Short mmCIF file of C-alpha atoms and ligand atoms in Angstrom, two decimals:
data_model
loop_
_atom_site.label_atom_id
_atom_site.label_comp_id
_atom_site.label_asym_id
_atom_site.label_seq_id
_atom_site.Cartn_x
_atom_site.Cartn_y
_atom_site.Cartn_z
CA MET S 1415 -38.21 -21.89 6.74
CA PHE S 1416 -39.06 -22.16 10.43
CA ARG S 1417 -41.71 -24.52 12.04
CA ASP S 1418 -43.48 -21.62 13.64
CA PHE S 1419 -42.49 -18.22 12.76
CA SER S 1420 -44.84 -16.37 15.71
CA LYS S 1421 -42.72 -18.12 18.61
CA GLY S 1422 -39.36 -19.12 19.59
CA ILE S 1423 -35.91 -17.73 18.97
CA THR S 1424 -36.85 -16.28 15.35
CA ARG S 1425 -39.56 -14.26 16.98
CA ARG S 1426 -37.24 -13.12 19.78
CA TRP S 1427 -34.73 -12.02 17.16
CA MET S 1428 -37.16 -10.11 15.01
CA LEU S 1429 -38.48 -8.26 18.08
CA ASN S 1430 -35.22 -7.52 19.63
CA ASN S 1431 -32.67 -7.18 16.86
CA LEU S 1432 -34.41 -6.73 13.68
CA SER S 1433 -36.97 -3.93 14.97
CA VAL S 1434 -34.00 -1.98 16.59
CA ILE S 1435 -31.95 -2.34 13.25
CA LEU S 1436 -35.12 -1.41 11.17
CA THR S 1437 -35.62 1.62 13.46
CA ILE S 1438 -31.84 2.72 13.04
CA VAL S 1439 -31.80 2.10 9.43
CA ILE S 1440 -35.16 4.25 8.89
CA LEU S 1441 -33.70 7.02 11.07
CA ILE S 1442 -30.55 7.17 9.22
CA VAL S 1443 -32.44 7.20 5.79
CA ILE S 1444 -34.81 9.84 7.08
CA SER S 1445 -31.92 12.11 8.31
CA LEU S 1446 -29.92 11.71 5.02
CA ILE S 1447 -32.93 12.70 2.90
CA PHE S 1448 -33.39 15.80 4.99
CA ALA S 1449 -29.48 16.56 5.00
CA VAL S 1450 -29.52 16.40 1.12
CA SER S 1451 -32.57 18.34 0.53
CA TYR S 1452 -31.37 20.89 2.96
CA ILE S 1453 -27.87 21.09 1.33
CA TYR S 1454 -29.46 21.45 -2.17
CA ASN S 1455 -32.15 24.04 -1.39
CA ASN S 1456 -29.42 25.96 0.46
CA SER S 1457 -27.12 26.03 -2.53
CA VAL S 1458 -30.17 27.62 -4.48
CA GLN S 1459 -30.56 30.15 -1.73
CA GLN S 1460 -26.89 31.12 -1.85
CA VAL S 1461 -27.16 31.73 -5.50
CA LEU S 1462 -30.12 34.11 -4.77
CA SER S 1463 -28.16 35.70 -1.88
CA SER S 1464 -25.03 36.25 -4.26
CA ALA S 1465 -27.23 37.95 -6.98
CA CYS S 1466 -28.93 40.11 -4.10
CA ASN S 1467 -25.49 41.21 -3.06
CA GLU S 1468 -24.73 42.42 -6.24
CA LEU S 1469 -27.99 44.52 -6.24
CA SER S 1470 -26.88 46.51 -3.32
CA ALA S 1471 -24.02 47.68 -5.38
CA VAL S 1472 -26.61 48.69 -8.41
CA PHE S 1473 -28.87 50.45 -5.90
CA PRO S 1474 -26.96 51.66 -2.63
CA ASN S 1475 -29.30 51.04 0.19
CA TYR S 1476 -31.95 49.79 -2.37
CA GLN S 1477 -32.68 53.27 -3.08
CA THR S 1478 -32.71 55.54 -6.38
CA ASP S 1479 -33.69 59.05 -7.20
CA ASN S 1480 -37.28 58.39 -9.19
CA SER S 1481 -38.90 55.96 -11.29
CA ASN S 1482 -36.97 57.14 -14.33
CA THR S 1483 -33.49 56.46 -12.88
CA PHE S 1484 -34.92 53.20 -11.41
CA ILE S 1485 -36.11 51.95 -15.03
CA SER S 1486 -32.91 52.83 -16.64
CA THR S 1487 -30.56 51.43 -13.98
CA SER S 1488 -32.65 48.49 -13.86
CA ARG S 1489 -32.65 47.80 -17.82
CA ASN S 1490 -28.76 48.19 -17.45
CA TYR S 1491 -28.72 45.88 -14.65
CA VAL S 1492 -31.03 43.15 -16.25
CA GLU S 1493 -29.14 43.35 -19.45
CA ASN S 1494 -25.62 42.76 -17.76
CA PHE S 1495 -26.91 40.38 -15.28
CA ASN S 1496 -24.33 37.75 -14.33
CA TYR S 1497 -26.60 34.76 -13.29
CA LYS S 1498 -28.79 34.49 -16.50
CA ASP S 1499 -28.23 30.88 -16.85
CA ARG S 1500 -29.08 30.06 -13.13
CA MET S 1501 -32.05 32.25 -12.47
CA GLU S 1502 -34.43 34.76 -14.14
CA VAL S 1503 -34.45 38.53 -12.88
CA MET S 1504 -37.66 40.61 -13.24
CA VAL S 1505 -38.12 44.34 -12.87
CA LEU S 1506 -41.36 45.23 -11.24
CA ASN S 1507 -43.05 48.65 -11.16
CA SER S 1508 -44.35 49.99 -7.72
CA THR S 1509 -47.76 47.88 -8.18
CA GLY S 1510 -45.87 44.76 -9.01
CA ARG S 1511 -46.38 44.65 -12.74
CA VAL S 1512 -43.49 42.90 -14.74
CA MET S 1513 -41.72 45.64 -16.64
CA MET S 1514 -38.87 43.61 -18.21
CA THR S 1515 -37.21 40.28 -17.44
CA SER S 1516 -33.70 38.81 -18.29
CA THR S 1517 -35.40 36.01 -20.30
CA GLY S 1518 -37.12 38.62 -22.41
CA PHE S 1519 -40.40 36.77 -21.82
CA ASN S 1520 -43.02 38.41 -19.93
CA PRO S 1521 -44.55 35.75 -17.44
CA ASP S 1522 -48.25 34.68 -17.30
CA GLU S 1523 -50.24 37.94 -16.49
CA ASN S 1524 -52.28 36.01 -13.63
CA GLN S 1525 -49.12 34.70 -12.05
CA GLU S 1526 -49.14 35.36 -8.27
CA MET S 1527 -46.14 36.56 -6.81
CA PRO S 1528 -46.68 36.44 -3.00
CA ASP S 1529 -42.94 37.63 -2.46
CA PHE S 1530 -43.68 41.06 -3.81
CA GLU S 1531 -46.47 41.51 -1.41
CA LEU S 1532 -44.43 40.30 1.47
CA ALA S 1533 -41.56 42.54 0.59
CA ASN S 1534 -44.10 45.45 0.34
CA THR S 1535 -45.06 44.96 3.85
CA SER S 1536 -41.64 43.75 5.55
CA GLU S 1537 -39.59 46.09 7.44
CA TYR S 1538 -36.57 45.57 5.29
CA GLY S 1539 -38.36 45.22 1.95
CA ILE S 1540 -37.59 41.43 1.25
CA GLY S 1541 -39.90 38.78 0.51
CA ASN S 1542 -39.40 35.10 -0.19
CA TYR S 1543 -41.63 32.61 -1.90
CA SER S 1544 -41.22 28.86 -2.68
CA GLY S 1545 -43.86 27.30 -4.77
CA ASN S 1546 -45.27 26.27 -8.11
CA LEU S 1547 -45.88 28.66 -10.92
CA ASN S 1548 -49.18 28.41 -12.96
CA SER S 1549 -47.46 26.20 -15.55
CA GLY S 1550 -46.51 23.66 -12.64
CA GLU S 1551 -42.94 24.42 -12.38
CA SER S 1552 -41.58 24.68 -9.12
CA VAL S 1553 -39.59 27.84 -8.31
CA THR S 1554 -38.11 29.80 -5.39
CA ALA S 1555 -38.15 33.56 -5.50
CA GLN S 1556 -36.99 36.61 -3.70
CA THR S 1557 -37.97 40.07 -4.13
CA HIS S 1558 -36.17 43.43 -3.07
CA ILE S 1559 -38.13 46.82 -3.00
CA ILE S 1560 -36.31 49.80 -4.17
CA THR S 1561 -37.41 53.04 -2.74
CA ASN S 1562 -36.75 56.79 -3.62
CA GLN S 1563 -35.19 59.21 -0.97
CA ASN S 1564 -38.46 59.50 0.86
CA GLY S 1565 -38.88 55.76 1.29
CA THR S 1566 -41.82 55.40 -1.42
CA CYS S 1567 -41.51 52.31 -3.52
CA VAL S 1568 -40.80 53.05 -7.06
CA GLY S 1569 -40.35 49.48 -8.07
CA ALA S 1570 -38.63 46.11 -7.35
CA ILE S 1571 -36.47 43.62 -8.53
CA ARG S 1572 -37.42 39.89 -8.47
CA TYR S 1573 -35.27 36.95 -8.75
CA VAL S 1574 -36.65 33.74 -10.01
CA SER S 1575 -34.93 30.40 -9.78
CA SER S 1576 -36.32 26.95 -11.03
CA THR S 1577 -36.01 24.41 -8.26
CA GLU S 1578 -37.03 21.55 -10.70
CA ILE S 1579 -33.50 20.24 -11.21
CA VAL S 1580 -32.56 20.39 -7.37
CA ASN S 1581 -35.94 18.70 -6.66
CA ASN S 1582 -35.42 15.92 -9.14
CA THR S 1583 -31.91 15.52 -7.80
CA VAL S 1584 -33.15 15.37 -4.15
CA LEU S 1585 -35.63 12.70 -5.31
CA THR S 1586 -33.01 10.56 -7.20
CA ILE S 1587 -30.77 10.69 -4.24
CA SER S 1588 -33.55 10.03 -1.75
CA ILE S 1589 -34.50 7.08 -3.68
CA ILE S 1590 -31.01 5.78 -3.85
CA ILE S 1591 -30.79 6.32 -0.02
CA ILE S 1592 -34.03 4.35 0.53
CA LEU S 1593 -32.77 1.39 -1.76
CA SER S 1594 -29.73 1.32 0.22
CA GLY S 1595 -31.49 1.27 3.41
CA LEU S 1596 -33.78 -1.66 2.04
CA LEU S 1597 -30.63 -3.47 0.84
CA ILE S 1598 -29.07 -3.24 4.43
CA ILE S 1599 -32.31 -4.57 5.89
CA VAL S 1600 -32.58 -7.52 3.44
CA LEU S 1601 -29.00 -8.33 4.08
CA VAL S 1602 -29.43 -8.17 7.87
CA VAL S 1603 -32.61 -10.39 7.53
CA ILE S 1604 -30.68 -12.87 5.09
CA SER S 1605 -27.70 -13.25 7.46
CA GLY S 1606 -29.80 -13.29 10.69
CA SER S 1607 -32.03 -16.06 9.20
CA TYR S 1608 -28.92 -18.14 8.31
CA PHE S 1609 -27.54 -17.52 11.83
CA ILE S 1610 -30.86 -18.46 13.39
CA ARG S 1611 -31.25 -21.40 11.34
CA SER S 1612 -27.65 -22.63 12.41
CA ILE S 1613 -29.27 -22.30 15.94
CA VAL S 1614 -32.69 -23.24 15.66
CA ARG S 1615 -32.11 -26.49 13.57
CA PRO S 1616 -29.81 -28.30 15.64
CA VAL S 1617 -31.66 -27.22 18.72
CA ARG S 1618 -34.88 -28.59 17.21
CA ASP S 1619 -33.12 -31.88 16.27
CA LEU S 1620 -31.71 -32.16 19.72
CA SER S 1621 -34.96 -31.65 21.20
CA ASP S 1622 -36.60 -34.37 18.97
CA THR S 1623 -33.68 -36.52 20.11
CA ALA S 1624 -34.12 -35.64 23.89
CA LYS S 1625 -37.75 -36.74 23.45
CA ARG S 1626 -37.04 -39.93 21.84
CA ILE S 1627 -34.49 -40.77 24.63
CA ALA S 1628 -37.02 -39.81 27.32
CA GLN S 1629 -39.31 -42.41 25.68
CA GLY S 1630 -36.49 -45.15 26.23
CA ASP S 1631 -34.92 -45.05 22.73
CA PHE S 1632 -31.33 -44.96 23.47
CA SER S 1633 -30.57 -45.85 19.76
CA VAL S 1634 -30.71 -42.39 18.64
CA THR S 1635 -27.50 -40.71 17.21
CA ILE S 1636 -26.57 -37.09 17.72
CA ASN S 1637 -24.50 -35.32 15.08
CA LYS S 1638 -22.22 -32.89 16.43
CA LYS S 1639 -21.80 -30.15 13.67
CA TYR S 1640 -20.59 -27.40 15.52
CA ASP S 1641 -17.81 -26.77 18.13
CA ASP S 1642 -19.66 -24.13 20.19
CA GLU S 1643 -22.33 -24.22 22.90
CA ILE S 1644 -24.52 -26.22 20.54
CA GLY S 1645 -21.78 -28.67 20.33
CA GLU S 1646 -21.53 -28.74 24.09
CA LEU S 1647 -25.12 -29.21 24.27
CA CYS S 1648 -24.84 -32.22 21.83
CA ASP S 1649 -22.05 -33.54 24.06
CA ALA S 1650 -24.12 -32.99 27.23
CA VAL S 1651 -27.34 -34.91 25.78
CA LYS S 1652 -24.91 -37.60 24.46
CA ASP S 1653 -23.59 -38.29 27.99
CA MET S 1654 -26.91 -38.04 29.44
CA SER S 1655 -28.22 -40.41 27.15
CA LYS S 1656 -25.29 -42.78 28.06
CA ASP S 1657 -25.88 -42.30 31.72
CA LEU S 1658 -29.70 -43.00 31.31
CA GLN S 1659 -29.13 -46.11 29.32
CA THR S 1660 -26.70 -47.28 32.08
CA ALA S 1661 -29.10 -46.52 34.78
CA ASP S 1662 -31.90 -48.26 32.90
CA GLN S 1663 -29.92 -51.23 32.30
CA MET S 1664 -28.84 -51.12 36.00
CA LYS S 1665 -32.37 -50.77 37.10
CA ASN S 1666 -33.72 -53.77 34.71
CA ASP S 1667 -30.81 -56.01 36.21
CA PHE S 1668 -31.75 -54.84 39.58
CA ILE S 1669 -35.34 -55.78 39.28
CA SER S 1670 -34.36 -59.08 37.70
CA ARG S 1671 -31.70 -59.86 40.49
CA VAL S 1672 -34.13 -58.76 43.35
CA SER S 1673 -36.98 -60.93 41.77
CA HIS S 1674 -34.72 -63.70 41.46
CA GLU S 1675 -33.23 -63.25 45.08
CA LEU S 1676 -37.11 -63.26 46.39
CA ARG S 1677 -37.94 -66.20 44.27
CA THR S 1678 -35.57 -68.37 45.46
CA PRO S 1679 -36.21 -68.58 49.34
CA LEU S 1680 -39.97 -68.21 48.33
CA THR S 1681 -39.57 -71.28 46.29
CA ALA S 1682 -37.88 -73.09 49.24
CA ILE S 1683 -40.50 -71.98 51.88
CA LYS S 1684 -43.38 -73.16 49.57
CA GLY S 1685 -41.75 -76.53 48.64
CA TRP S 1686 -41.10 -77.35 52.41
CA ALA S 1687 -44.47 -76.06 53.47
CA GLU S 1688 -46.01 -78.20 50.98
CA THR S 1689 -44.06 -81.21 52.27
CA MET S 1690 -44.85 -80.58 55.74
CA GLN S 1691 -48.47 -80.45 54.94
CA LEU S 1692 -48.05 -84.22 54.36
CA ASN S 1693 -47.14 -84.55 58.07
CA GLU S 1694 -50.77 -84.36 58.93
CA SER S 1695 -51.29 -87.90 57.61
CA GLY S 1696 -48.05 -89.11 59.20
CA LYS S 1697 -46.19 -89.57 55.98
CA ILE S 1698 -42.85 -87.77 56.94
CA GLU S 1699 -40.05 -88.65 59.15
CA ARG S 1700 -39.60 -86.23 62.41
CA SER S 1701 -35.74 -85.41 61.09
CA THR S 1702 -37.26 -84.28 57.59
CA PHE S 1703 -39.89 -82.23 59.35
CA GLU S 1704 -37.16 -80.56 61.45
CA LYS S 1705 -35.01 -79.73 58.42
CA GLY S 1706 -37.79 -78.42 56.52
CA MET S 1707 -38.70 -76.03 59.49
CA ASN S 1708 -35.16 -74.87 59.48
CA VAL S 1709 -34.94 -74.14 55.82
CA ILE S 1710 -38.21 -72.21 56.29
CA ILE S 1711 -36.78 -70.18 59.17
CA LYS S 1712 -33.56 -69.69 57.47
CA GLU S 1713 -35.19 -68.70 54.21
CA SER S 1714 -37.79 -66.40 55.91
CA SER S 1715 -34.80 -64.41 57.62
CA ARG S 1716 -33.01 -64.06 54.01
CA LEU S 1717 -36.45 -62.74 52.70
CA THR S 1718 -36.39 -60.34 55.73
CA SER S 1719 -32.91 -59.14 55.16
CA ILE S 1720 -33.53 -58.78 51.43
CA VAL S 1721 -36.65 -56.66 52.20
CA GLU S 1722 -34.82 -54.62 55.02
CA GLU S 1723 -32.10 -53.90 52.46
CA LEU S 1724 -34.50 -52.76 49.82
CA LEU S 1725 -36.28 -50.63 52.55
CA ASP S 1726 -32.94 -49.11 53.60
CA PHE S 1727 -32.37 -48.39 50.02
CA SER S 1728 -35.77 -46.56 49.66
CA ARG S 1729 -34.94 -44.53 52.65
CA LEU S 1730 -31.51 -43.64 51.45
CA GLN S 1731 -32.98 -42.42 48.22
CA SER S 1732 -35.58 -40.20 49.52
CA GLY S 1733 -33.19 -38.86 52.43
CA ARG S 1734 -35.41 -40.31 55.25
CA MET S 1735 -32.76 -42.39 56.83
CA VAL S 1736 -32.21 -40.99 60.41
CA LEU S 1737 -29.87 -42.06 62.89
CA MET S 1738 -30.69 -42.66 66.42
CA CYS S 1739 -27.23 -41.91 67.97
CA GLU S 1740 -25.84 -42.63 71.29
CA LYS S 1741 -22.60 -43.14 72.99
CA LEU S 1742 -21.31 -46.70 72.19
CA ASP S 1743 -18.55 -49.27 72.44
CA ILE S 1744 -17.62 -50.26 69.02
CA LEU S 1745 -15.96 -53.30 69.91
CA ALA S 1746 -18.97 -54.81 71.51
CA GLU S 1747 -20.97 -53.98 68.59
CA LEU S 1748 -18.15 -55.50 66.19
CA ASP S 1749 -18.01 -58.52 68.61
CA GLU S 1750 -21.83 -59.37 68.34
CA THR S 1751 -21.43 -59.12 64.45
CA VAL S 1752 -18.36 -61.41 63.96
CA TYR S 1753 -20.07 -63.96 66.37
CA MET S 1754 -23.31 -63.94 64.32
CA LEU S 1755 -20.98 -64.83 61.41
CA LYS S 1756 -18.66 -67.30 62.96
CA GLU S 1757 -21.07 -70.34 62.28
CA ARG S 1758 -21.64 -69.41 58.67
CA ALA S 1759 -17.71 -69.07 57.95
CA LEU S 1760 -17.34 -72.38 59.59
CA SER S 1761 -19.85 -74.00 57.46
CA GLU S 1762 -18.45 -72.41 54.24
CA SER S 1763 -14.95 -73.61 55.41
CA LYS S 1764 -13.53 -70.02 55.36
CA HIS S 1765 -11.33 -68.69 58.07
CA LEU S 1766 -12.78 -65.75 60.01
CA LEU S 1767 -10.06 -64.28 62.13
CA TYR S 1768 -10.76 -61.56 64.79
CA ASP S 1769 -8.56 -60.96 67.80
CA GLU S 1770 -10.51 -58.68 70.05
CA PRO S 1771 -8.01 -55.98 71.13
CA GLU S 1772 -7.10 -56.11 74.93
CA THR S 1773 -7.12 -52.23 75.30
CA VAL S 1774 -10.11 -50.27 76.26
CA PHE S 1775 -11.23 -48.10 73.11
CA PRO S 1776 -12.80 -44.82 73.42
CA PRO S 1777 -16.45 -44.86 72.86
CA VAL S 1778 -18.00 -43.55 69.55
CA TYR S 1779 -21.20 -41.53 68.94
CA GLY S 1780 -23.64 -43.69 66.77
CA ASP S 1781 -26.63 -45.47 65.71
CA ARG S 1782 -25.97 -49.06 66.97
CA ASN S 1783 -28.09 -50.98 64.80
CA ARG S 1784 -26.85 -49.09 61.40
CA LEU S 1785 -23.10 -49.81 62.39
CA LYS S 1786 -23.88 -53.23 63.39
CA GLN S 1787 -25.55 -53.10 59.62
CA VAL S 1788 -22.43 -51.79 58.19
CA PHE S 1789 -20.14 -54.42 59.71
CA LEU S 1790 -22.54 -57.17 58.81
CA ASN S 1791 -22.56 -56.01 55.10
CA ILE S 1792 -18.83 -55.64 54.80
CA ILE S 1793 -17.84 -59.06 56.54
CA ASP S 1794 -20.70 -60.80 54.50
CA ASN S 1795 -19.29 -59.43 51.35
CA ALA S 1796 -15.74 -60.39 52.26
CA LEU S 1797 -17.10 -63.99 53.02
CA LYS S 1798 -19.31 -63.90 50.05
CA TYR S 1799 -16.39 -63.01 47.46
CA THR S 1800 -13.82 -65.38 49.21
CA PRO S 1801 -13.62 -68.87 48.11
CA GLU S 1802 -13.33 -72.08 50.39
CA SER S 1803 -10.28 -72.39 52.93
CA GLY S 1804 -9.88 -68.48 52.17
CA VAL S 1805 -9.33 -66.01 54.96
CA VAL S 1806 -11.40 -62.95 56.35
CA ALA S 1807 -9.36 -60.97 58.92
CA ILE S 1808 -10.68 -58.29 61.00
CA GLN S 1809 -8.66 -55.82 62.87
CA VAL S 1810 -9.66 -52.75 64.86
CA ILE S 1811 -7.04 -50.05 65.18
CA TYR S 1812 -6.78 -46.85 67.56
CA ASP S 1813 -3.66 -45.04 67.12
CA THR S 1814 -3.40 -42.62 70.13
CA ASP S 1815 -0.35 -41.03 68.72
CA LYS S 1816 -0.76 -40.35 65.21
CA GLN S 1817 -4.64 -40.43 64.91
CA PRO S 1818 -6.25 -39.95 68.23
CA ASP S 1819 -9.67 -38.71 66.97
CA ILE S 1820 -10.48 -41.97 65.01
CA ILE S 1821 -10.96 -45.58 65.14
CA LYS S 1822 -10.50 -47.85 62.22
CA VAL S 1823 -12.18 -51.20 61.53
CA VAL S 1824 -10.29 -53.01 58.94
CA VAL S 1825 -11.65 -56.10 56.98
CA THR S 1826 -9.39 -57.87 54.78
CA ASP S 1827 -10.16 -61.08 52.74
CA THR S 1828 -8.18 -63.21 50.26
CA GLY S 1829 -11.17 -63.48 47.66
CA CYS S 1830 -11.59 -62.63 44.10
CA GLY S 1831 -10.83 -58.91 44.47
CA ILE S 1832 -12.36 -56.18 42.51
CA ALA S 1833 -10.87 -55.10 38.89
CA PRO S 1834 -9.63 -51.46 38.78
CA GLU S 1835 -12.21 -50.43 36.37
CA ASP S 1836 -15.15 -51.47 38.67
CA LEU S 1837 -13.33 -50.16 42.00
CA PRO S 1838 -14.51 -46.55 41.69
CA LYS S 1839 -18.24 -47.74 40.97
CA VAL S 1840 -18.86 -50.57 43.46
CA LYS S 1841 -20.23 -47.98 46.10
CA ASP S 1842 -22.76 -46.79 43.27
CA LYS S 1843 -26.32 -48.02 43.82
CA PHE S 1844 -27.13 -51.38 41.72
CA TYR S 1845 -23.75 -51.57 40.54
CA LYS S 1846 -22.45 -55.20 40.66
CA ALA S 1847 -18.66 -56.03 39.73
CA ASN S 1848 -19.37 -59.69 40.15
CA GLN S 1849 -22.68 -61.22 38.33
CA LYS S 1850 -21.85 -64.57 39.15
CA VAL S 1851 -22.61 -64.08 43.01
CA ASN S 1852 -26.02 -63.24 44.42
CA GLY S 1853 -26.59 -59.74 45.81
CA SER S 1854 -28.63 -56.68 44.81
CA GLY S 1855 -25.73 -54.28 44.30
CA ILE S 1856 -26.98 -51.91 46.79
CA GLY S 1857 -25.18 -53.16 50.15
CA LEU S 1858 -22.06 -50.95 49.69
CA ALA S 1859 -24.05 -48.14 48.64
CA VAL S 1860 -26.23 -48.38 51.98
CA ALA S 1861 -23.23 -48.69 54.09
CA ASP S 1862 -21.36 -45.93 52.55
CA GLU S 1863 -24.30 -43.53 53.31
CA ILE S 1864 -24.63 -44.82 56.77
CA MET S 1865 -20.92 -43.92 57.30
CA THR S 1866 -21.20 -40.55 55.75
CA LEU S 1867 -24.19 -39.72 58.05
CA HIS S 1868 -21.87 -40.67 61.09
CA HIS S 1869 -19.12 -38.18 59.59
CA GLY S 1870 -16.99 -41.26 59.03
CA SER S 1871 -15.91 -43.11 55.81
CA LEU S 1872 -15.77 -46.23 53.96
CA ASN S 1873 -12.57 -46.95 51.80
CA ILE S 1874 -11.96 -49.95 49.43
CA GLU S 1875 -8.73 -51.05 48.18
CA SER S 1876 -8.60 -54.09 45.95
CA GLY S 1877 -6.75 -56.09 43.34
CA GLU S 1878 -7.99 -58.50 41.01
CA GLY S 1879 -7.37 -62.18 42.36
CA VAL S 1880 -5.42 -60.80 45.32
CA GLY S 1881 -8.32 -59.59 47.76
CA THR S 1882 -9.93 -56.63 49.18
CA THR S 1883 -9.49 -54.55 52.03
CA VAL S 1884 -12.23 -52.27 53.51
CA THR S 1885 -11.50 -49.60 55.97
CA ILE S 1886 -14.27 -47.95 58.04
CA THR S 1887 -13.29 -45.08 59.79
CA PHE S 1888 -15.42 -43.56 62.93
CA PRO S 1889 -14.75 -40.44 64.67
CA ILE S 1890 -14.56 -40.96 68.40
CA TYR S 1891 -16.99 -39.60 71.00
CA LYS S 1892 -16.06 -36.10 71.91
CA GLU S 1893 -16.00 -34.91 75.43
CA GLY S 1894 -19.09 -32.71 76.15
CA GLN S 1895 -20.94 -34.12 73.07
CA GLN S 1896 -24.21 -34.76 74.46
CA PRO S 1897 -26.08 -38.02 73.25
CA GLU S 1898 -28.94 -36.75 71.44
CA ILE S 1899 -32.40 -37.98 72.27
CA PRO S 1900 -33.00 -40.70 69.68
CA LYS S 1901 -35.23 -39.59 67.05
CA GLN S 1902 -38.18 -41.59 66.20
CA GLU S 1903 -37.58 -42.91 62.60
CA ILE S 1904 -40.79 -42.90 60.49
CA ILE S 1905 -40.95 -45.37 57.91
CA LYS S 1906 -43.21 -44.46 54.95
CA ILE S 1907 -43.50 -47.47 52.45
P1 ADP O 2379 -24.02 -57.05 46.54
O1 ADP O 2379 -25.07 -57.40 47.11
O2 ADP O 2379 -23.85 -57.24 45.06
O3 ADP O 2379 -22.75 -57.75 47.20
P2 ADP O 2379 -22.74 -54.42 47.23
O4 ADP O 2379 -23.06 -53.19 47.12
O5 ADP O 2379 -22.56 -55.24 48.63
O6 ADP O 2379 -23.61 -55.50 46.49
O7 ADP O 2379 -21.12 -54.71 46.25
C1 ADP O 2379 -21.14 -54.10 45.17
C2 ADP O 2379 -20.30 -55.16 44.35
O8 ADP O 2379 -18.91 -54.74 44.88
C3 ADP O 2379 -20.36 -56.42 44.47
O9 ADP O 2379 -21.33 -56.85 43.38
C4 ADP O 2379 -19.04 -57.19 44.23
O10 ADP O 2379 -18.86 -57.29 42.73
C5 ADP O 2379 -18.15 -55.95 44.68
N1 ADP O 2379 -17.58 -56.34 46.09
C6 ADP O 2379 -17.93 -55.81 47.31
N2 ADP O 2379 -17.19 -56.33 48.16
C7 ADP O 2379 -16.35 -57.16 47.87
C8 ADP O 2379 -15.24 -58.16 48.19
N3 ADP O 2379 -15.05 -58.07 49.50
N4 ADP O 2379 -14.63 -58.64 47.38
C9 ADP O 2379 -14.85 -58.56 46.04
N5 ADP O 2379 -15.94 -57.90 45.60
C10 ADP O 2379 -16.63 -57.18 46.52
#
């Protein structure tokens, strides 16, 4: 029924539940058998006691005048005995010999009567015995010694009741009780097995499915049969499989994109390097040589920035991105970045608008290079996703009245924008909403993490075909906030 009965939930159920139920049922069965046996044997004793009570009326204080009166009174008593149908009454002489019985048959001469011996030696002249006769019949007996006025034994009255019927009844009832106990245990085992099967089977199926998913087989289907915790587990594994599939797809896309991004500049560098090799024989023009050198330098820096981006990403993943913070002028850093990109915007026929504010802004506390990296990434994206003759406008806002603690840098473009369904995901690593434009899909993830490390934020608002606005917010430098001694960043690759 189960894969391995000796371990797992089944075994735990056997140990914890079944053993407890088994113990309880056994205890109940034993108690019931004892109770039934006690009640039945007690009823026999009570009949004996009733007969004995009568005897005290026949022989007051269990005494008589002499042997003769004992015999005549006893005969009379035996003849009129009320319980003949339930027991036998015997009249014994002073030595224990049977003189008459209510049945009329004398018992086996060799039959021992331990109750007579006991009664003879006991203080109250009463002796009890339960056991088997020589014939094998089981009986219970009670003997009362009758004395004369001097206290000498003149004889005894013995009651003998068969316990065969009682024993058989007790045995039958005990068998019924034991069978009922067994039936209860069988029912518990069947219902428990059904219940466990309803847990173990889906869990085992789910475990097999999870193993296949772990091996990269995302085609597996999960059948949710129950709407309970097992059902929730099915849903969780389903969601996990979906997320893993997406992550796997994104990873594959990322590898192919990065390979492509690395191959393009490498091809250009290799091509121009081979062309320039010809220069040794003076076969190429000076202008061609210079153009080639420019391409090699440009493509090398592109390679460097791709590798930098990958390194940043790896640091971000392993939590090794450490800031070297200091008090700095945000406008100066932004100015430098815009200056770097001005030429490019011009060459791509895009308008890069930035009016440096006239007022002096309070300093911020941050890592100069990392913040420049964020500006570069955001403005680079704005230019990248804006078509020719589009506009990228940069604004720096410091509202001393409403928000005196923060400075905002707002980059707005008139580019392709981002679809509403993509907008919540563009800050996720590897996520690319626009597959037509080159890019690794990790720039925004890195920029967002850098802003978080600066206790700032990076928000994106966008509309498809309308353009995008990225707002970067920095907390200003607080008075008394001591610039940290720059920490040395350890780069492990
Ligand atoms: P990429 O290297 O692909 O640009 P990013 O992480 O910088 O990666 O950006 C993630 C995605 O967000 C991009 O693939 C693009 O679809 C979208 N995106 C980012 N900035 C803009 C923008 N200014 N206009 C339109 N889409 C943008």
